[in-house]
Short mmCIF file of C-alpha atoms and ligand atoms in Angstrom, two decimals:
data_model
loop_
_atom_site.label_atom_id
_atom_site.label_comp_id
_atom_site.label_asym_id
_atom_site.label_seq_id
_atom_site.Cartn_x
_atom_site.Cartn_y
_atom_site.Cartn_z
CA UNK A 1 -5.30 13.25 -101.78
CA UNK A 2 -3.10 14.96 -100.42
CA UNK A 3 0.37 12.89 -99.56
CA UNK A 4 2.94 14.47 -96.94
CA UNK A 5 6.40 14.15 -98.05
CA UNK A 6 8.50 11.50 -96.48
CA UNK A 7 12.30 11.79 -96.66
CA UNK A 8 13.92 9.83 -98.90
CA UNK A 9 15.79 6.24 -97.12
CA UNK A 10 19.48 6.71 -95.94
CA UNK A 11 21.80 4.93 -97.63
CA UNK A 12 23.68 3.59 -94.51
CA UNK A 13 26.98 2.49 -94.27
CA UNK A 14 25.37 -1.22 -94.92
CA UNK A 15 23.50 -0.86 -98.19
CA UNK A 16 20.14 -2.19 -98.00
CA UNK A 17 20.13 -4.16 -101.31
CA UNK A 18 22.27 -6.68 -99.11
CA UNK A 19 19.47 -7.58 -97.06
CA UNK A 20 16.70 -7.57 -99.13
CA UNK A 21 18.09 -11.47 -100.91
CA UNK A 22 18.68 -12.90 -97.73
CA UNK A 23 16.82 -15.72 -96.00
CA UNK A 24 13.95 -15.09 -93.32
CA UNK A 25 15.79 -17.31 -91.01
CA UNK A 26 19.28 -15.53 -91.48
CA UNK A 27 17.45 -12.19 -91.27
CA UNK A 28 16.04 -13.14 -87.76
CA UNK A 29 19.41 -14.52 -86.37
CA UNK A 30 21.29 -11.31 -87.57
CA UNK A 31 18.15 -8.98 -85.70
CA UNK A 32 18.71 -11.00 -82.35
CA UNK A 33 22.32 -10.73 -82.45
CA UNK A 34 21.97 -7.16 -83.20
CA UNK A 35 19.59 -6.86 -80.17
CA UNK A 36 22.04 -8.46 -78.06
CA UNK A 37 24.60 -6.24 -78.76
CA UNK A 38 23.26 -3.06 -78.53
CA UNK A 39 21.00 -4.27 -75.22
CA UNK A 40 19.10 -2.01 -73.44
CA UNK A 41 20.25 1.00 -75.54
CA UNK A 42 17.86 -0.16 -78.18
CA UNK A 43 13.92 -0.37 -77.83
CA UNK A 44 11.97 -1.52 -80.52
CA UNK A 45 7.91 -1.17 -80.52
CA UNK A 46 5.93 -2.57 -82.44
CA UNK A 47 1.99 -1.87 -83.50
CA UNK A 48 -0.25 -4.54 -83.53
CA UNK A 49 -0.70 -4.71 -87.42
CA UNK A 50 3.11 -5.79 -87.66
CA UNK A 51 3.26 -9.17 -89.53
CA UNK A 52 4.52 -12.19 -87.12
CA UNK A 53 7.66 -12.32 -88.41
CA UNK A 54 8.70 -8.68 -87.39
CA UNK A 55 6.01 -8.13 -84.31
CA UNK A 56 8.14 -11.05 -82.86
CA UNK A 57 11.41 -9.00 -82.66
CA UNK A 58 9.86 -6.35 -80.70
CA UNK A 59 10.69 -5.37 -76.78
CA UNK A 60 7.07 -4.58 -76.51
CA UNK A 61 3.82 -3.95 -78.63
CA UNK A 62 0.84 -2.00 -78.13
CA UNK A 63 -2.20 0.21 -79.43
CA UNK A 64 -0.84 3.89 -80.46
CA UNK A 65 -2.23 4.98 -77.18
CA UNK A 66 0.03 2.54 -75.09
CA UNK A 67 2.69 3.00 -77.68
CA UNK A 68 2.98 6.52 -77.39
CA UNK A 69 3.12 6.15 -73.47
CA UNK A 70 6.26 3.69 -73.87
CA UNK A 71 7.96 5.63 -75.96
CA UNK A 72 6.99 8.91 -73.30
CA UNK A 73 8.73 6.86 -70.35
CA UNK A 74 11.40 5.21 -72.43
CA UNK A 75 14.30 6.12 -70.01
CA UNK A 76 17.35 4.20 -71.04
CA UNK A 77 17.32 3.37 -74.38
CA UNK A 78 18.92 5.76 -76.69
CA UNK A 79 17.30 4.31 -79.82
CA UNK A 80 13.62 3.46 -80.80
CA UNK A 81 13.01 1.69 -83.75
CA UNK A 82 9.46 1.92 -84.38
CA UNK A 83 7.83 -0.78 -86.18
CA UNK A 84 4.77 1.09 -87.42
CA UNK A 85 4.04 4.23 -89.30
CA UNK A 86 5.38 7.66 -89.95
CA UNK A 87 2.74 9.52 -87.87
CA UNK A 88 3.92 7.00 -84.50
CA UNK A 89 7.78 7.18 -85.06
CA UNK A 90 6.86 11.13 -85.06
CA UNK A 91 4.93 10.68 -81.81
CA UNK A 92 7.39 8.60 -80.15
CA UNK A 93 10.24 11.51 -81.45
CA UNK A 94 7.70 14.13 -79.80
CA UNK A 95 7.48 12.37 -76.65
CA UNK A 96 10.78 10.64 -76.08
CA UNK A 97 12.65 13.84 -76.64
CA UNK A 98 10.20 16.43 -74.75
CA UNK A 99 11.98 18.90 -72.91
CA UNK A 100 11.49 17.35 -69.60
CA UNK A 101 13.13 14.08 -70.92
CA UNK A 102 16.12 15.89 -72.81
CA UNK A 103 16.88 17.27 -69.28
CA UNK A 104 17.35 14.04 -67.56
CA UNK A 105 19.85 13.20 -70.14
CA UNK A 106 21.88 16.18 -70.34
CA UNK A 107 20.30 16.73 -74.05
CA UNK A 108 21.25 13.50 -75.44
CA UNK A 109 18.60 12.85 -77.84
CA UNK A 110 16.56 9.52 -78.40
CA UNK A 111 17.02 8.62 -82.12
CA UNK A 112 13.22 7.58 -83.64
CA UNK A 113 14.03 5.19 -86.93
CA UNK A 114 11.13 4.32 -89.13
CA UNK A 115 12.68 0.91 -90.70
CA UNK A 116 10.83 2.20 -94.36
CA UNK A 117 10.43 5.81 -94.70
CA UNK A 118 7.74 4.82 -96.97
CA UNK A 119 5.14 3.36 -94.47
CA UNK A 120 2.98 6.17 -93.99
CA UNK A 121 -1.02 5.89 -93.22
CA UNK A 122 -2.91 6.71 -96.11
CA UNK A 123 -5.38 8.45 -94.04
CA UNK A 124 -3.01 10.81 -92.14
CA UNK A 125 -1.75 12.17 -95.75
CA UNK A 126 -6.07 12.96 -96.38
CA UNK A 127 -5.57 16.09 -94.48
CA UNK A 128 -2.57 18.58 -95.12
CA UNK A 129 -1.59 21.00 -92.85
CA UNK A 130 -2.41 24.08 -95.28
CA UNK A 131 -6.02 22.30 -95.82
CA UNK A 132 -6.78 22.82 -91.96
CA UNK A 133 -5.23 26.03 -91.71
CA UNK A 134 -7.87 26.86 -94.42
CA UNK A 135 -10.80 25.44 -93.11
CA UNK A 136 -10.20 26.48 -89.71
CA UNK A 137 -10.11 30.29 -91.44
CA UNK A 138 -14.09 29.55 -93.57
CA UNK A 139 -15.08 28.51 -90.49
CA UNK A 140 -13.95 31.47 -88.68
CA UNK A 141 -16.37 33.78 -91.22
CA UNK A 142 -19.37 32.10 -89.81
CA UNK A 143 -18.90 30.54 -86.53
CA UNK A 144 -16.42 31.37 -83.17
CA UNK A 145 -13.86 29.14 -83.26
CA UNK A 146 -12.74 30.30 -79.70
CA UNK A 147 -15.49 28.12 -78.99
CA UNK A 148 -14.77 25.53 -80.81
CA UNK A 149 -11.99 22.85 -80.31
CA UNK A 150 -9.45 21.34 -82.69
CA UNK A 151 -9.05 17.28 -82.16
CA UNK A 152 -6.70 15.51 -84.25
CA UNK A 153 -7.23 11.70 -84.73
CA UNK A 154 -3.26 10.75 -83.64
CA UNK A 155 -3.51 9.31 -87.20
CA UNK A 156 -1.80 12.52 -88.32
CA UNK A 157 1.11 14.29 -89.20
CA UNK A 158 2.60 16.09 -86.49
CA UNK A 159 1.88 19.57 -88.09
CA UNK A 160 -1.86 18.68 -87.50
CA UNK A 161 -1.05 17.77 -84.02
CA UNK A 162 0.75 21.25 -83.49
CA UNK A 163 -2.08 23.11 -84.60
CA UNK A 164 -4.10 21.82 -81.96
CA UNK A 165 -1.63 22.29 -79.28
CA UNK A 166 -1.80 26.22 -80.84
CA UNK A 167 -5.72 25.91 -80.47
CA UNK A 168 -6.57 24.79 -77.27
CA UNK A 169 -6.89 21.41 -78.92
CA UNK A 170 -6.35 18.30 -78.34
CA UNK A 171 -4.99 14.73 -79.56
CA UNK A 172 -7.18 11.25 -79.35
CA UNK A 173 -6.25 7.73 -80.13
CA UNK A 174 -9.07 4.81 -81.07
CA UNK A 175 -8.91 4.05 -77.31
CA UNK A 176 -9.46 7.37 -75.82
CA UNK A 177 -11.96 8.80 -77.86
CA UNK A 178 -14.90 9.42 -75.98
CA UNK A 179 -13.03 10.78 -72.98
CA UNK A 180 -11.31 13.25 -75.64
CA UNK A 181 -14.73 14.65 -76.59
CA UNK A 182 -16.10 15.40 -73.04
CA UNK A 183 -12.90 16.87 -72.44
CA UNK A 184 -13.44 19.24 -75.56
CA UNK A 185 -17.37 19.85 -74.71
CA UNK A 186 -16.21 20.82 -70.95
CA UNK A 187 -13.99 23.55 -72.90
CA UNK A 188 -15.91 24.34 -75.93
CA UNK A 189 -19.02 24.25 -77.54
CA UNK A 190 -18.29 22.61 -80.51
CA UNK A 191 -15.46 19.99 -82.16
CA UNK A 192 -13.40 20.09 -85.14
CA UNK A 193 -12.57 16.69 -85.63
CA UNK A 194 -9.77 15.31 -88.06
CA UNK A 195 -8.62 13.30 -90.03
CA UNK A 196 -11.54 10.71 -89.50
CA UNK A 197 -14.67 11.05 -90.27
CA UNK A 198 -15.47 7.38 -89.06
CA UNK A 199 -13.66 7.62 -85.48
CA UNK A 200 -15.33 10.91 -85.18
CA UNK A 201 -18.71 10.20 -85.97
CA UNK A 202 -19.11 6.77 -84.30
CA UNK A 203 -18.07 8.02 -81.08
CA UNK A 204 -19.82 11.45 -80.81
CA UNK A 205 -23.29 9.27 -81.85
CA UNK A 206 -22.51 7.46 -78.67
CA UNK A 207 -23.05 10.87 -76.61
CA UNK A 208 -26.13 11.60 -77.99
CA UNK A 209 -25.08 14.06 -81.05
CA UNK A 210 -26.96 13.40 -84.24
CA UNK A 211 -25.97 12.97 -87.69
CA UNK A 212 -27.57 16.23 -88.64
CA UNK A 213 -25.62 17.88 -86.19
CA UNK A 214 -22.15 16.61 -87.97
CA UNK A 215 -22.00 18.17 -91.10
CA UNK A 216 -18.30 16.75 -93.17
CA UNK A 217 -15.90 19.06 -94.26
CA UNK A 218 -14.30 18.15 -98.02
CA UNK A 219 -11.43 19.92 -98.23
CA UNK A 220 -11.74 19.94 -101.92
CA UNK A 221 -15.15 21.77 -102.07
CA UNK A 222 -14.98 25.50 -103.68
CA UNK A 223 -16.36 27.11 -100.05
CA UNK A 224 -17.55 25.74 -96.75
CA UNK A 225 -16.34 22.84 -97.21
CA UNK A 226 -18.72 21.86 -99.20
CA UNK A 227 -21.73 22.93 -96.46
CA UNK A 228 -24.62 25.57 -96.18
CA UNK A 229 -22.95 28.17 -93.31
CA UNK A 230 -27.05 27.43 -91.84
CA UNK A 231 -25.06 23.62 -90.98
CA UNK A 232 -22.06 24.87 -89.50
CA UNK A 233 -23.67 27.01 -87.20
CA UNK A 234 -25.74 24.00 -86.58
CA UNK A 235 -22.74 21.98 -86.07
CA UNK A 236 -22.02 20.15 -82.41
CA UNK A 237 -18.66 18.27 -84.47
CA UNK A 238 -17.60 19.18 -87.94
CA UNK A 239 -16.11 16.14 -89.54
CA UNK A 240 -13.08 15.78 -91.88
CA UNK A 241 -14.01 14.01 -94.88
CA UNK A 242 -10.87 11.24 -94.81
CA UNK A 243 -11.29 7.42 -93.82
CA UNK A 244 -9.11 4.33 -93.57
CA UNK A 245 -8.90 2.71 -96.64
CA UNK A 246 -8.64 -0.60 -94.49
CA UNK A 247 -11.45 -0.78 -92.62
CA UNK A 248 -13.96 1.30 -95.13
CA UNK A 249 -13.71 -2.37 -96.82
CA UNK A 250 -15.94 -3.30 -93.89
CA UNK A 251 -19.37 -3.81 -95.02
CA UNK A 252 -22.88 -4.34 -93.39
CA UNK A 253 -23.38 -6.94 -95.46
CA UNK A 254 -20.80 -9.08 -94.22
CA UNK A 255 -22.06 -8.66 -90.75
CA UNK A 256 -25.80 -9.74 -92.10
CA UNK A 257 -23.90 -13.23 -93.97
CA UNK A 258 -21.95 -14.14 -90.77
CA UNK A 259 -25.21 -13.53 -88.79
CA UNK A 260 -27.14 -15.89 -90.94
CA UNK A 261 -24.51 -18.62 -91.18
CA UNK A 262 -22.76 -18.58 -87.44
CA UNK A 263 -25.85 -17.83 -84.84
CA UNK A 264 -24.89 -16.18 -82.08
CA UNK A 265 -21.39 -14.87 -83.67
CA UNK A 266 -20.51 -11.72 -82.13
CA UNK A 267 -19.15 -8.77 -84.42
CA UNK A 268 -16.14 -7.38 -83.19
CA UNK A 269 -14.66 -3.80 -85.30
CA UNK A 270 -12.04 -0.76 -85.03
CA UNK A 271 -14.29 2.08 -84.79
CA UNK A 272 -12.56 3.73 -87.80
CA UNK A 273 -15.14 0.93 -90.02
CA UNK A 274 -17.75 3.37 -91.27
CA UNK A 275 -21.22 3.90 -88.91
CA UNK A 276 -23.39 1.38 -90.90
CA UNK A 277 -20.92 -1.85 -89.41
CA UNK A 278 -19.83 0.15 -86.21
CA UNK A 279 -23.51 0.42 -85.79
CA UNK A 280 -24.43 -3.12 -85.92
CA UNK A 281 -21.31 -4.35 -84.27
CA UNK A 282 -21.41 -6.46 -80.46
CA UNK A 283 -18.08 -4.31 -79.68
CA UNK A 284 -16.22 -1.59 -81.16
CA UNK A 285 -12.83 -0.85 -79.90
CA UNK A 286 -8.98 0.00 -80.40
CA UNK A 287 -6.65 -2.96 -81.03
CA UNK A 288 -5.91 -3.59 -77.98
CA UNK A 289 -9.75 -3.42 -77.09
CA UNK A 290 -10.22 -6.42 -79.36
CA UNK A 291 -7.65 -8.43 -78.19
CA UNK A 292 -8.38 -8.03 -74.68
CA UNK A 293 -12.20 -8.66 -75.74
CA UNK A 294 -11.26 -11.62 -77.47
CA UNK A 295 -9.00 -13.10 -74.18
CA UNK A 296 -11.60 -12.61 -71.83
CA UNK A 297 -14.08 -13.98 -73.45
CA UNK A 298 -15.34 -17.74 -72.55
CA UNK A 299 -13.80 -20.55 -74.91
CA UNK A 300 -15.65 -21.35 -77.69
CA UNK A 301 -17.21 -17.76 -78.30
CA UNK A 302 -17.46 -17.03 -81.83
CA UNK A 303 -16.05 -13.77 -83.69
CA UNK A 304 -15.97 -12.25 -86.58
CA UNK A 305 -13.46 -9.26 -86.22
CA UNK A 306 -13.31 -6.20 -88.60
CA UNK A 307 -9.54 -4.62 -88.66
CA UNK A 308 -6.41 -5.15 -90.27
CA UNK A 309 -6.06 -8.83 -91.63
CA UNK A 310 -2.37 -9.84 -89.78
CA UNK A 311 -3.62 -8.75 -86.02
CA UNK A 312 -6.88 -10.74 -86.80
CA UNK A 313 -4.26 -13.62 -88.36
CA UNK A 314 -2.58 -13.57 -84.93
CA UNK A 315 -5.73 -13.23 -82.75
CA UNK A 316 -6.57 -16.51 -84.36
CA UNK A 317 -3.13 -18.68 -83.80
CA UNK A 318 -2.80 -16.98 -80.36
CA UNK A 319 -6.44 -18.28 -79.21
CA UNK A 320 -7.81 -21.79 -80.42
CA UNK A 321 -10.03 -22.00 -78.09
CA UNK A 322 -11.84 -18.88 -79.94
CA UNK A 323 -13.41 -19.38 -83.03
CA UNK A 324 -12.31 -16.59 -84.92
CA UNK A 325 -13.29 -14.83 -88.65
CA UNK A 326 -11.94 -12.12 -90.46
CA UNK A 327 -14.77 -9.88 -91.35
CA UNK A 328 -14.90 -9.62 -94.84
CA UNK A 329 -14.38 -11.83 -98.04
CA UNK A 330 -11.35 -10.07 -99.38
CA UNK A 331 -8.13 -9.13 -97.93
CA UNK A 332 -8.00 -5.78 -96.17
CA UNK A 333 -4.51 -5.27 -95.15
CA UNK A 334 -2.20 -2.13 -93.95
CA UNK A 335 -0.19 -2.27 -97.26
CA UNK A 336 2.07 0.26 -95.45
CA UNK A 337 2.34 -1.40 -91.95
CA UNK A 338 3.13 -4.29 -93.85
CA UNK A 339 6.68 -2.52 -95.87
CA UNK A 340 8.14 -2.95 -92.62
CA UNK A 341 10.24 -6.36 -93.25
CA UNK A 342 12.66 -8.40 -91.44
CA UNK A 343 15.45 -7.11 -94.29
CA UNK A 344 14.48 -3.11 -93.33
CA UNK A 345 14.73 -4.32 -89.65
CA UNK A 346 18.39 -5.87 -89.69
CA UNK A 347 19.78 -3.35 -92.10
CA UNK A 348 18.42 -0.54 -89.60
CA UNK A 349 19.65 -2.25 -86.47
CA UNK A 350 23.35 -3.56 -87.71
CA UNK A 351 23.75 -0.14 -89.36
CA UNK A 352 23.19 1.28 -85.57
CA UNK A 353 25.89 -0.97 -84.52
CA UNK A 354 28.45 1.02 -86.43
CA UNK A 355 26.65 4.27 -84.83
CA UNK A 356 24.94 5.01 -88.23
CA UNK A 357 21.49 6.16 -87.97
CA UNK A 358 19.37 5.27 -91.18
CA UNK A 359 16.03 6.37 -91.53
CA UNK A 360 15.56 9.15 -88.39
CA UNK A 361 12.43 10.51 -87.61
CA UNK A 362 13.08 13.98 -86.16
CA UNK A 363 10.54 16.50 -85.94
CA UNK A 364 11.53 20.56 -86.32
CA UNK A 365 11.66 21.98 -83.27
CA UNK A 366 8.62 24.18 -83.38
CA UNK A 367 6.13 21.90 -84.28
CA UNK A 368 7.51 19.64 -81.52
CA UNK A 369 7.18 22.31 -79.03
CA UNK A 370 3.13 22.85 -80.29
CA UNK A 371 2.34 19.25 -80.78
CA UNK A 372 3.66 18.49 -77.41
CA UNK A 373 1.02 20.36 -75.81
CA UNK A 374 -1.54 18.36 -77.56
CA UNK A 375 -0.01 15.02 -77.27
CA UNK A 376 0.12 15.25 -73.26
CA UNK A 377 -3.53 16.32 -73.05
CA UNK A 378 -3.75 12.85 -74.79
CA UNK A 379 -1.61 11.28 -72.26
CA UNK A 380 -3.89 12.89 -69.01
CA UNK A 381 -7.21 11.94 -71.04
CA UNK A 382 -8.55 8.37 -70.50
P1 13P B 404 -5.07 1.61 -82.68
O1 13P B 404 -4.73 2.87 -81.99
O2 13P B 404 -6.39 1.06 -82.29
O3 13P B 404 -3.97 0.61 -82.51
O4 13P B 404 -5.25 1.90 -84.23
C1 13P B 404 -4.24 2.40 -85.03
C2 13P B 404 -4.58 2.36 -86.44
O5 13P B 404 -3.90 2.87 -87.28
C3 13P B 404 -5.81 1.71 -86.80
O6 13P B 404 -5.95 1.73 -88.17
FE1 SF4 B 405 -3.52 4.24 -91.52
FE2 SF4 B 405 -5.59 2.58 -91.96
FE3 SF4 B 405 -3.07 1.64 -91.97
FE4 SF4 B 405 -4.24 2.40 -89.69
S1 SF4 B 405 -4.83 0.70 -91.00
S2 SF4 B 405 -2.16 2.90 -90.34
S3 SF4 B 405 -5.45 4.17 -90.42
S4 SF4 B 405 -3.96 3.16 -93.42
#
C-alpha cells in the first residue's frame, strides 16, 4: 500500500502530553471555553463518523459533500478545525482559500487544522499520485484517453484531485456519484475511476454498465494493470483496485442472518460495501443518505445499517423509535476518524488562543490551483 506522508504534529506552545491525562469532563469545559473565546473566528466541522464526545463540539456536521460546501462558503471564520481526515481538512484548505475567497479577504488565509496529523483514510493512501500518473500513461498505449475521463473518489489526496482538474476530470463524493458519471459520459466515452473500486462499480451497475465492461486496475501488476489491452479497449469504467477497509467487513451473509431472524428488516449500506451487500441492500447511500433514510422512515421500521460503527451508535440513541442494528458481528470502525479526541481538540483550540497554529493543513499552491478545478465541478454536480 502505498501511504502518503503526513507531516509530523506541531509541538505548540501548549505541549500536547498535558492534555492527553486529563479528564473527559475537564477536556469538554476547556473546548467550550475555548469556543467562546475565539467566537465566530473559529468553525469547527465535523464528519459523521466523529465519536459523540467530539461530534458534539462541532458548529456543524455533515457528509464530505455538505462538508466541503461549508467549508467553500465559510465567510467569517478565520480558522477551521476539521474533525475528520487528512483528504477533508485538504478539501476544506482547497476551497476555503480559492482565489475568489482570498480576494474577499484581502489574502488573509483560512487556517485548515487536522486535530491528529495521523488520521488519514486508509483507502486514499491505496492510490499514489506517481501510480496514476503511470497508469494513466499504459493506458494511453492502447486506448485515447482524450476520451476518457479521470474521476477521483474525494477519498483522495489532493494530488489525485489535481490530476483530474489537469484532465478534464472530475471529483465525486458517496452522494453525488451517479450525477458525476453522466456528467463524465456527456464528455467522454469512457471513466477512469479512483480510488474505489466499490463506489465505482456499484454506481456505474446502476446505469446499465456491466461487470465485464469494468475491468480493475492493480497498480502493482507488471503491465496493464494487470488486464488483457482486448479489456481496456472494452472498458466503459476502468476501476482502481483500492477499497475501504471499513465497510469491505460487510458481508452478504450478514444480510441473509438478519433476513432470517428480523422479517421485514430493511438493509441499509454506504455504497463503498463491496457489490455482493450493495446488491442485496433496501438502500444504499452517503451518510447523510442514511440518516435522513432512517428519520423519515415510520416508527418502528427495522434496520440493519452497514457503515462505520459510531454514526450507526448515534443513529441508534438519536432514534428509539427505530429499531436499529449494526450490520455485522464484529466491530468495523474508522480507526483513524476515531484518533481525533477531545485531548487533540483542546490542545489545538487553546493553542489558537495564543495565535499558534498546530497541525495546518496547507496545500502547495499548484496542486491547489489544479484540484480546484475539479473540486468545483463537484460542487455544480448533483
Ligand atoms: P460520506 O461522504 O458518505 O460521508 O463518506 C465518507 C467516508 O469516508 C465514508 O467512508
Ligand atoms: Fe477512509 Fe474508510 Fe475511514 Fe471512510 S471509513 S475515512 S473510506 S478508511
Amino acid at each position: 500500500m502505498a501511504i502518503a506522508p503526513l507531516l509530523p504534529s506541531s509541538p505548540g506552545k501548549m505541549p500536547l502530553s498535558d492534555y492527553k491525562p486529563l479528564s473527559n469532563e475537564e477536556l469538554s469545559q476547556r473546548i467550550e471555553k475555548a469556543k467562546a473565546k475565539l467566537g465566530k473566528k473559529l468553525l469547527i466541522l465535523g464528519h459523521h463518523y466523529q465519536q459523540d464526545e467530539v461530534i458534539e463540539h462541532a458548529d456543524l456536521r455533515g457528509d464530505s459533500y455538505q462538508l466541503s460546501q461549508l467549508a467553500a462558503n465559510s465567510d467569517e471564520c478565520r480558522a477551521i478545525v476539521f474533525c475528520g481526515v487528512h483528504f477533508m481538512a485538504e478539501t476544506a484548505d482547497i476551497l476555503a482559500n480559492r482565489p475568489e475567497k482570498l480576494a474577499t479577504r484581502n489574502g488573509e488565509r483560512v487556517s485548515v487544522i487536522l486535530p491528529d496529523m495521523a488520521a488519514g483514510c486508509s483507502m486514499a493512501d491505496m492510490a499514489a499520485i506517481r501510480q496514476v500518473e503511470d497508469a494513466w500513461d499504459q493506458l494511453g498505449e492502447v486506448i485515447d484517453t482524450s476520451r476518457m475521463i479521470p474521476v477521483t473518489y474525494i477519498n483522495s489526496a489532493a494530488s489525485l484531485k489535481a490530476f483530474c482538474g489537469k484532465h478534464g476530470g472530475i471529483v465525486c463524493t458517496s452522494s453525488n456519484a451517479a450525477a458525476v458519471l453522466k456528467w463524465a459520459y456527456e464528455r467522454g466515452d469512457r471513466v477512469f475511476f479512483f480510488p474505489d473500486q466499490h463506489l465505482g462499480r456499484n454506481t456505474a451497475l446502476t446505469m446499465g454498465i456491466t461487470n465485464a465492461q469494468m475491468p480493475v486496475w492493480d497498480p502493482y501488476a507488471e503491465e496493464f494493470g494487470g488486464n488483457t489491452e482486448q479489456a481496456l479497449v472494452d472498458s466503459k469504467v476502468v476501476l482502481w483496485k483500492g477499497h475501504c477497509s471499513v465497510h469491505q467487513m460487510f458481508r452478504p451473509e450478514h444480510v441473509a442472518q438478519f433476513r432470517e431472524k428480523y422479517p421485514g428488516i430493511k438493509i441499509l449500506v454506504h455504497p463503498e460495501c463491496p457489490q455482493e451487500v450493495n446488491d442485496i441492500a433496501d438502500v444504499s447511500g452517503s451518510t447523510s443518505k442514511i440518516l435522513k433514510t432512517v428519520e423519515e422512515a415510520p416508527p418502528g421500521t427495522k434496520w440493519a445499517i452497514g457503515t462505520e460503527l459510531h454514526l450507526v451508535n448515534r443513529v441508534k440513541k438519536e432514534h428509539p423509535e427505530q429499531e436499529i442494528h449494526f450490520l455485522s458481528p464484529v466491530v468495523c470502525m474508522c480507526a483513524t476518524m476515531y484518533r481525533i479526541d477531545l485531548a487533540h481538540l483542546a490542545w489545538t483550540l487553546e493553542n489558537l488562543l495564543v495565535d499558534e497554529v498546530v497541525n495546518p493543513i496547507h496545500v502547495d499552491p499548484d496542486t491547489a490551483k489544479y484540484s480546484l478545478i475539479a473540486l468545483e465541478r463537484m460542487l455544480e454536480v448533483r
